[in-house]
mmCIF file of C-alpha atoms and ligand atoms in Angstrom:
data_model
loop_
_atom_site.group_PDB
_atom_site.id
_atom_site.type_symbol
_atom_site.label_atom_id
_atom_site.label_comp_id
_atom_site.label_asym_id
_atom_site.label_seq_id
_atom_site.Cartn_x
_atom_site.Cartn_y
_atom_site.Cartn_z
ATOM 1 C CA UNK A 1 5.002 3.681 -17.124
ATOM 2 C CA UNK A 2 4.451 6.119 -14.286
ATOM 3 C CA UNK A 3 7.098 7.615 -12.050
ATOM 4 C CA UNK A 4 5.353 7.354 -8.679
ATOM 5 C CA UNK A 5 7.675 9.706 -6.834
ATOM 6 C CA UNK A 6 9.953 12.589 -7.966
ATOM 7 C CA UNK A 7 11.140 15.892 -6.756
ATOM 8 C CA UNK A 8 10.664 17.876 -9.892
ATOM 9 C CA UNK A 9 11.250 21.154 -8.196
ATOM 10 C CA UNK A 10 14.846 20.090 -7.581
ATOM 11 C CA UNK A 11 15.548 19.216 -11.338
ATOM 12 C CA UNK A 12 17.641 21.935 -13.104
ATOM 13 C CA UNK A 13 16.135 21.718 -16.563
ATOM 14 C CA UNK A 14 12.593 20.634 -16.088
ATOM 15 C CA UNK A 15 11.511 21.056 -19.698
ATOM 16 C CA UNK A 16 14.298 18.731 -20.894
ATOM 17 C CA UNK A 17 13.476 16.274 -18.069
ATOM 18 C CA UNK A 18 9.779 16.141 -19.005
ATOM 19 C CA UNK A 19 10.597 15.814 -22.761
ATOM 20 C CA UNK A 20 12.920 12.876 -21.974
ATOM 21 C CA UNK A 21 10.515 11.219 -19.679
ATOM 22 C CA UNK A 22 7.815 11.274 -22.390
ATOM 23 C CA UNK A 23 10.378 9.887 -24.979
ATOM 24 C CA UNK A 24 11.251 7.114 -22.528
ATOM 25 C CA UNK A 25 7.617 6.090 -22.550
ATOM 26 C CA UNK A 26 6.339 7.665 -19.273
ATOM 27 C CA UNK A 27 2.639 8.403 -19.082
ATOM 28 C CA UNK A 28 2.719 10.477 -15.878
ATOM 29 C CA UNK A 29 4.788 11.566 -12.878
ATOM 30 C CA UNK A 30 3.786 12.007 -9.348
ATOM 31 C CA UNK A 31 5.618 15.084 -8.037
ATOM 32 C CA UNK A 32 6.188 15.398 -4.279
ATOM 33 C CA UNK A 33 7.038 18.392 -2.075
ATOM 34 C CA UNK A 34 8.957 18.727 1.316
ATOM 35 C CA UNK A 35 8.044 22.262 2.523
ATOM 36 C CA UNK A 36 6.096 25.354 1.592
ATOM 37 C CA UNK A 37 8.651 26.523 -0.974
ATOM 38 C CA UNK A 38 9.055 23.053 -2.764
ATOM 39 C CA UNK A 39 5.255 22.487 -2.556
ATOM 40 C CA UNK A 40 4.639 25.816 -4.229
ATOM 41 C CA UNK A 41 7.242 25.103 -6.852
ATOM 42 C CA UNK A 42 5.802 21.580 -7.378
ATOM 43 C CA UNK A 43 2.324 23.057 -7.795
ATOM 44 C CA UNK A 44 3.592 25.442 -10.392
ATOM 45 C CA UNK A 45 5.310 22.690 -12.379
ATOM 46 C CA UNK A 46 2.117 20.649 -12.253
ATOM 47 C CA UNK A 47 0.265 23.658 -13.811
ATOM 48 C CA UNK A 48 2.811 23.844 -16.623
ATOM 49 C CA UNK A 49 2.408 20.154 -17.460
ATOM 50 C CA UNK A 50 -1.235 19.314 -16.947
ATOM 51 C CA UNK A 51 -2.354 15.719 -17.204
ATOM 52 C CA UNK A 52 1.324 14.597 -17.028
ATOM 53 C CA UNK A 53 2.594 15.927 -13.678
ATOM 54 C CA UNK A 54 0.335 15.260 -10.695
ATOM 55 C CA UNK A 55 1.209 17.111 -7.568
ATOM 56 C CA UNK A 56 1.390 15.979 -3.917
ATOM 57 C CA UNK A 57 2.096 18.357 -1.019
ATOM 58 C CA UNK A 58 3.986 17.389 2.058
ATOM 59 C CA UNK A 59 6.343 18.218 4.851
ATOM 60 C CA UNK A 60 9.441 16.076 4.951
ATOM 61 C CA UNK A 61 11.022 15.235 8.353
ATOM 62 C CA UNK A 62 14.294 16.730 7.078
ATOM 63 C CA UNK A 63 12.583 20.079 6.418
ATOM 64 C CA UNK A 64 10.947 20.468 9.845
ATOM 65 C CA UNK A 65 11.909 23.634 11.719
ATOM 66 C CA UNK A 66 10.124 24.481 14.978
ATOM 67 C CA UNK A 67 9.179 27.929 13.886
ATOM 68 C CA UNK A 68 7.889 26.937 10.465
ATOM 69 C CA UNK A 69 5.592 24.160 11.470
ATOM 70 C CA UNK A 70 2.274 26.050 11.553
ATOM 71 C CA UNK A 71 3.003 27.842 8.356
ATOM 72 C CA UNK A 72 3.782 24.560 6.616
ATOM 73 C CA UNK A 73 0.821 22.722 7.973
ATOM 74 C CA UNK A 74 -1.546 25.652 7.014
ATOM 75 C CA UNK A 75 -0.289 25.530 3.419
ATOM 76 C CA UNK A 76 -0.849 21.834 3.165
ATOM 77 C CA UNK A 77 -4.291 21.916 4.617
ATOM 78 C CA UNK A 78 -5.236 24.532 2.025
ATOM 79 C CA UNK A 79 -3.701 22.762 -0.993
ATOM 80 C CA UNK A 80 -4.341 19.121 -0.196
ATOM 81 C CA UNK A 81 -7.924 18.853 -1.389
ATOM 82 C CA UNK A 82 -6.770 19.752 -5.009
ATOM 83 C CA UNK A 83 -3.640 17.400 -4.931
ATOM 84 C CA UNK A 84 -3.364 13.792 -5.712
ATOM 85 C CA UNK A 85 -1.799 12.859 -2.310
ATOM 86 C CA UNK A 86 -0.108 13.964 0.868
ATOM 87 C CA UNK A 87 3.673 13.455 0.552
ATOM 88 C CA UNK A 88 6.422 13.356 1.245
ATOM 89 C CA UNK A 89 5.808 12.937 5.001
ATOM 90 C CA UNK A 90 7.071 10.559 7.603
ATOM 91 C CA UNK A 91 9.644 9.953 10.301
ATOM 92 C CA UNK A 92 13.549 9.865 10.022
ATOM 93 C CA UNK A 93 15.327 8.915 13.048
ATOM 94 C CA UNK A 94 18.703 9.635 11.434
ATOM 95 C CA UNK A 95 18.062 13.295 10.998
ATOM 96 C CA UNK A 96 18.626 15.897 13.667
ATOM 97 C CA UNK A 97 15.051 17.130 14.157
ATOM 98 C CA UNK A 98 13.781 15.874 17.551
ATOM 99 C CA UNK A 99 11.810 12.466 17.203
ATOM 100 C CA UNK A 100 9.011 13.908 19.423
ATOM 101 C CA UNK A 101 8.445 16.868 17.051
ATOM 102 C CA UNK A 102 8.593 14.666 13.985
ATOM 103 C CA UNK A 103 5.875 12.446 15.443
ATOM 104 C CA UNK A 104 3.628 15.396 16.364
ATOM 105 C CA UNK A 105 3.910 16.818 12.838
ATOM 106 C CA UNK A 106 3.375 13.460 11.170
ATOM 107 C CA UNK A 107 0.311 12.682 13.317
ATOM 108 C CA UNK A 108 -1.241 16.039 12.334
ATOM 109 C CA UNK A 109 -0.499 15.406 8.746
ATOM 110 C CA UNK A 110 -2.018 11.913 8.844
ATOM 111 C CA UNK A 111 -5.212 13.356 10.244
ATOM 112 C CA UNK A 112 -5.185 15.923 7.328
ATOM 113 C CA UNK A 113 -4.934 12.994 4.804
ATOM 114 C CA UNK A 114 -7.648 11.111 6.466
ATOM 115 C CA UNK A 115 -10.049 14.176 6.424
ATOM 116 C CA UNK A 116 -9.252 14.899 2.708
ATOM 117 C CA UNK A 117 -9.392 11.195 1.929
ATOM 118 C CA UNK A 118 -6.002 11.225 0.208
ATOM 119 C CA UNK A 119 -3.440 8.634 -0.143
ATOM 120 C CA UNK A 120 -0.118 9.175 1.851
ATOM 121 C CA UNK A 121 3.465 8.982 0.486
ATOM 122 C CA UNK A 122 5.735 7.939 3.299
ATOM 123 C CA UNK A 123 9.360 8.443 4.084
ATOM 124 C CA UNK A 124 10.851 6.114 6.854
ATOM 125 C CA UNK A 125 14.350 5.785 7.958
ATOM 126 C CA UNK A 126 15.427 3.863 11.114
ATOM 127 C CA UNK A 127 11.682 4.347 12.115
ATOM 128 C CA UNK A 128 9.860 1.779 10.020
ATOM 129 C CA UNK A 129 7.906 0.184 12.915
ATOM 130 C CA UNK A 130 6.792 3.404 14.408
ATOM 131 C CA UNK A 131 5.972 4.990 11.007
ATOM 132 C CA UNK A 132 3.806 1.970 10.110
ATOM 133 C CA UNK A 133 2.097 1.931 13.440
ATOM 134 C CA UNK A 134 1.257 5.589 13.408
ATOM 135 C CA UNK A 135 -0.182 5.339 9.827
ATOM 136 C CA UNK A 136 -2.286 2.298 10.700
ATOM 137 C CA UNK A 137 -3.577 3.807 13.968
ATOM 138 C CA UNK A 138 -4.593 7.074 12.229
ATOM 139 C CA UNK A 139 -6.922 4.849 10.088
ATOM 140 C CA UNK A 140 -5.208 5.654 6.801
ATOM 141 C CA UNK A 141 -6.520 3.464 4.063
ATOM 142 C CA UNK A 142 -3.968 4.111 1.316
ATOM 143 C CA UNK A 143 -0.337 4.448 2.084
ATOM 144 C CA UNK A 144 2.931 3.855 0.157
ATOM 145 C CA UNK A 145 6.211 3.234 2.038
ATOM 146 C CA UNK A 146 8.466 4.842 -0.373
ATOM 147 C CA UNK A 147 11.943 3.205 -1.100
ATOM 148 C CA UNK A 148 11.279 0.586 1.602
ATOM 149 C CA UNK A 149 14.285 -0.851 3.213
ATOM 150 C CA UNK A 150 12.740 -1.853 6.657
ATOM 151 C CA UNK A 151 12.458 -5.065 8.636
ATOM 152 C CA UNK A 152 10.546 -8.078 7.281
ATOM 153 C CA UNK A 153 7.966 -8.150 10.115
ATOM 154 C CA UNK A 154 7.011 -4.422 9.489
ATOM 155 C CA UNK A 155 6.800 -5.247 5.765
ATOM 156 C CA UNK A 156 4.419 -8.181 6.475
ATOM 157 C CA UNK A 157 2.336 -5.906 8.801
ATOM 158 C CA UNK A 158 2.007 -3.104 6.249
ATOM 159 C CA UNK A 159 1.135 -5.473 3.446
ATOM 160 C CA UNK A 160 -1.578 -6.999 5.611
ATOM 161 C CA UNK A 161 -2.912 -3.597 6.292
ATOM 162 C CA UNK A 162 -3.316 -3.101 2.500
ATOM 163 C CA UNK A 163 -0.457 -0.737 2.066
ATOM 164 C CA UNK A 164 2.154 -0.545 -0.667
ATOM 165 C CA UNK A 165 5.794 -0.111 -1.035
ATOM 166 C CA UNK A 166 7.711 1.644 -3.778
ATOM 167 C CA UNK A 167 11.006 0.762 -5.311
ATOM 168 C CA UNK A 168 13.729 2.879 -6.872
ATOM 169 C CA UNK A 169 16.898 2.460 -8.961
ATOM 170 C CA UNK A 170 18.651 1.615 -5.654
ATOM 171 C CA UNK A 171 17.413 -1.913 -6.253
ATOM 172 C CA UNK A 172 20.528 -2.304 -8.274
ATOM 173 C CA UNK A 173 22.767 -2.276 -5.093
ATOM 174 C CA UNK A 174 20.863 -2.143 -1.933
ATOM 175 C CA UNK A 175 20.329 -5.616 -0.407
ATOM 176 C CA UNK A 176 17.489 -4.497 2.049
ATOM 177 C CA UNK A 177 15.636 -2.876 -0.813
ATOM 178 C CA UNK A 178 15.906 -5.882 -2.992
ATOM 179 C CA UNK A 179 14.670 -8.225 -0.200
ATOM 180 C CA UNK A 180 11.700 -5.988 0.245
ATOM 181 C CA UNK A 181 10.955 -6.034 -3.542
ATOM 182 C CA UNK A 182 11.380 -9.818 -3.502
ATOM 183 C CA UNK A 183 9.072 -10.272 -0.581
ATOM 184 C CA UNK A 184 6.153 -7.963 -1.482
ATOM 185 C CA UNK A 185 3.684 -9.183 -4.081
ATOM 186 C CA UNK A 186 3.877 -7.545 -7.475
ATOM 187 C CA UNK A 187 0.413 -6.140 -7.006
ATOM 188 C CA UNK A 188 1.610 -4.017 -4.038
ATOM 189 C CA UNK A 189 4.651 -2.442 -5.628
ATOM 190 C CA UNK A 190 4.887 1.040 -7.229
ATOM 191 C CA UNK A 191 7.856 2.151 -9.293
ATOM 192 C CA UNK A 192 9.553 5.414 -9.007
ATOM 193 C CA UNK A 193 12.874 7.300 -9.371
ATOM 194 C CA UNK A 194 12.966 9.705 -6.328
ATOM 195 C CA UNK A 195 14.643 11.971 -8.961
ATOM 196 C CA UNK A 196 16.988 13.858 -8.838
ATOM 197 C CA UNK A 197 18.543 11.613 -6.176
ATOM 198 C CA UNK A 198 21.940 10.383 -7.140
ATOM 199 C CA UNK A 199 22.413 6.626 -7.600
ATOM 200 C CA UNK A 200 26.073 5.481 -7.607
ATOM 201 C CA UNK A 201 27.171 9.003 -8.398
ATOM 202 C CA UNK A 202 24.860 9.657 -11.170
ATOM 203 C CA UNK A 203 22.016 12.295 -10.865
ATOM 204 C CA UNK A 204 18.671 10.721 -11.858
ATOM 205 C CA UNK A 205 15.677 11.916 -13.731
ATOM 206 C CA UNK A 206 12.236 10.445 -14.282
ATOM 207 C CA UNK A 207 13.393 8.803 -17.519
ATOM 208 C CA UNK A 208 15.405 6.552 -15.282
ATOM 209 C CA UNK A 209 12.297 4.687 -14.276
ATOM 210 C CA UNK A 210 13.402 2.207 -16.776
ATOM 211 C CA UNK A 211 16.321 1.100 -14.486
ATOM 212 C CA UNK A 212 13.952 0.658 -11.575
ATOM 213 C CA UNK A 213 11.734 -1.649 -13.836
ATOM 214 C CA UNK A 214 14.675 -3.526 -15.157
ATOM 215 C CA UNK A 215 15.876 -4.330 -11.669
ATOM 216 C CA UNK A 216 12.422 -5.186 -10.445
ATOM 217 C CA UNK A 217 11.767 -7.320 -13.418
ATOM 218 C CA UNK A 218 15.033 -9.163 -12.756
ATOM 219 C CA UNK A 219 14.108 -9.718 -9.068
ATOM 220 C CA UNK A 220 10.619 -11.008 -9.926
ATOM 221 C CA UNK A 221 11.587 -13.073 -12.985
ATOM 222 C CA UNK A 222 9.189 -11.347 -15.250
ATOM 223 C CA UNK A 223 9.725 -9.169 -18.459
ATOM 224 C CA UNK A 224 10.448 -5.420 -18.086
ATOM 225 C CA UNK A 225 7.285 -4.862 -20.227
ATOM 226 C CA UNK A 226 5.192 -6.829 -17.571
ATOM 227 C CA UNK A 227 6.851 -4.905 -14.706
ATOM 228 C CA UNK A 228 5.952 -1.628 -16.545
ATOM 229 C CA UNK A 229 2.259 -2.688 -17.125
ATOM 230 C CA UNK A 230 1.697 -3.907 -13.525
ATOM 231 C CA UNK A 231 3.428 -1.134 -11.782
ATOM 232 C CA UNK A 232 1.453 1.444 -13.829
ATOM 233 C CA UNK A 233 -1.798 -0.292 -13.143
ATOM 234 C CA UNK A 234 -0.830 -0.351 -9.348
ATOM 235 C CA UNK A 235 0.084 3.311 -9.482
ATOM 236 C CA UNK A 236 -3.108 4.286 -11.225
ATOM 237 C CA UNK A 237 -5.271 2.479 -8.805
ATOM 238 C CA UNK A 238 -3.306 3.556 -5.759
ATOM 239 C CA UNK A 239 -3.659 7.333 -6.658
ATOM 240 C CA UNK A 240 -7.052 7.061 -8.242
ATOM 241 C CA UNK A 241 -5.582 8.119 -11.531
ATOM 242 C CA UNK A 242 -7.729 6.889 -14.381
HETATM 243 ZN ZN1 LIG B 301 11.608 11.598 -2.054
#
């Protein structure tokens, strides 16, 4: 079992979270960042738990501030080569940051990922078609559309392009998310928690990956064990984690 997307820097007691993740049977966690500060904290956590926590650096659309863009992009450019992926990045058309600025930043980030030959962890909300289009146009080979809840035609397109989606504990209650998980082939699905996101009022941690796998197994009509084995294999191959 691998948690393919968690915000470890936002977890209060990281020692306890890592210990319970290992007890729950996790073999690794992909830790994502959102801006310079969270990227820095994520890199420090990865240093504390080598071989278990694999860091990605990113610039989340929620975190974009006009006067901080260059500083953030410079940091990512410098750190990306030693990270497992670029993320979390993308477009969020429900957030206050101007769409045009989001697209300019996302475009520059995609080019960095391409240059560094790194996979991209993508956030998209009310922007699925545009996010997919920009990723494909940038010539990105490996991308995961995290917690995908978008339209069926966008999903078909991104699967045709060889991209992945990831699923979270929200499978338990989100009809759009369940539909995406049902539609995508098992070989293109990564499992994650997006911890410490709250699901139905409960703060999550990476050990909750078991809830994601239980829901996914139910949707796919397979055992939880098979869901764990297949998603771990997918995650390893997607991130080049051997
Ligand atoms: Zn996230």
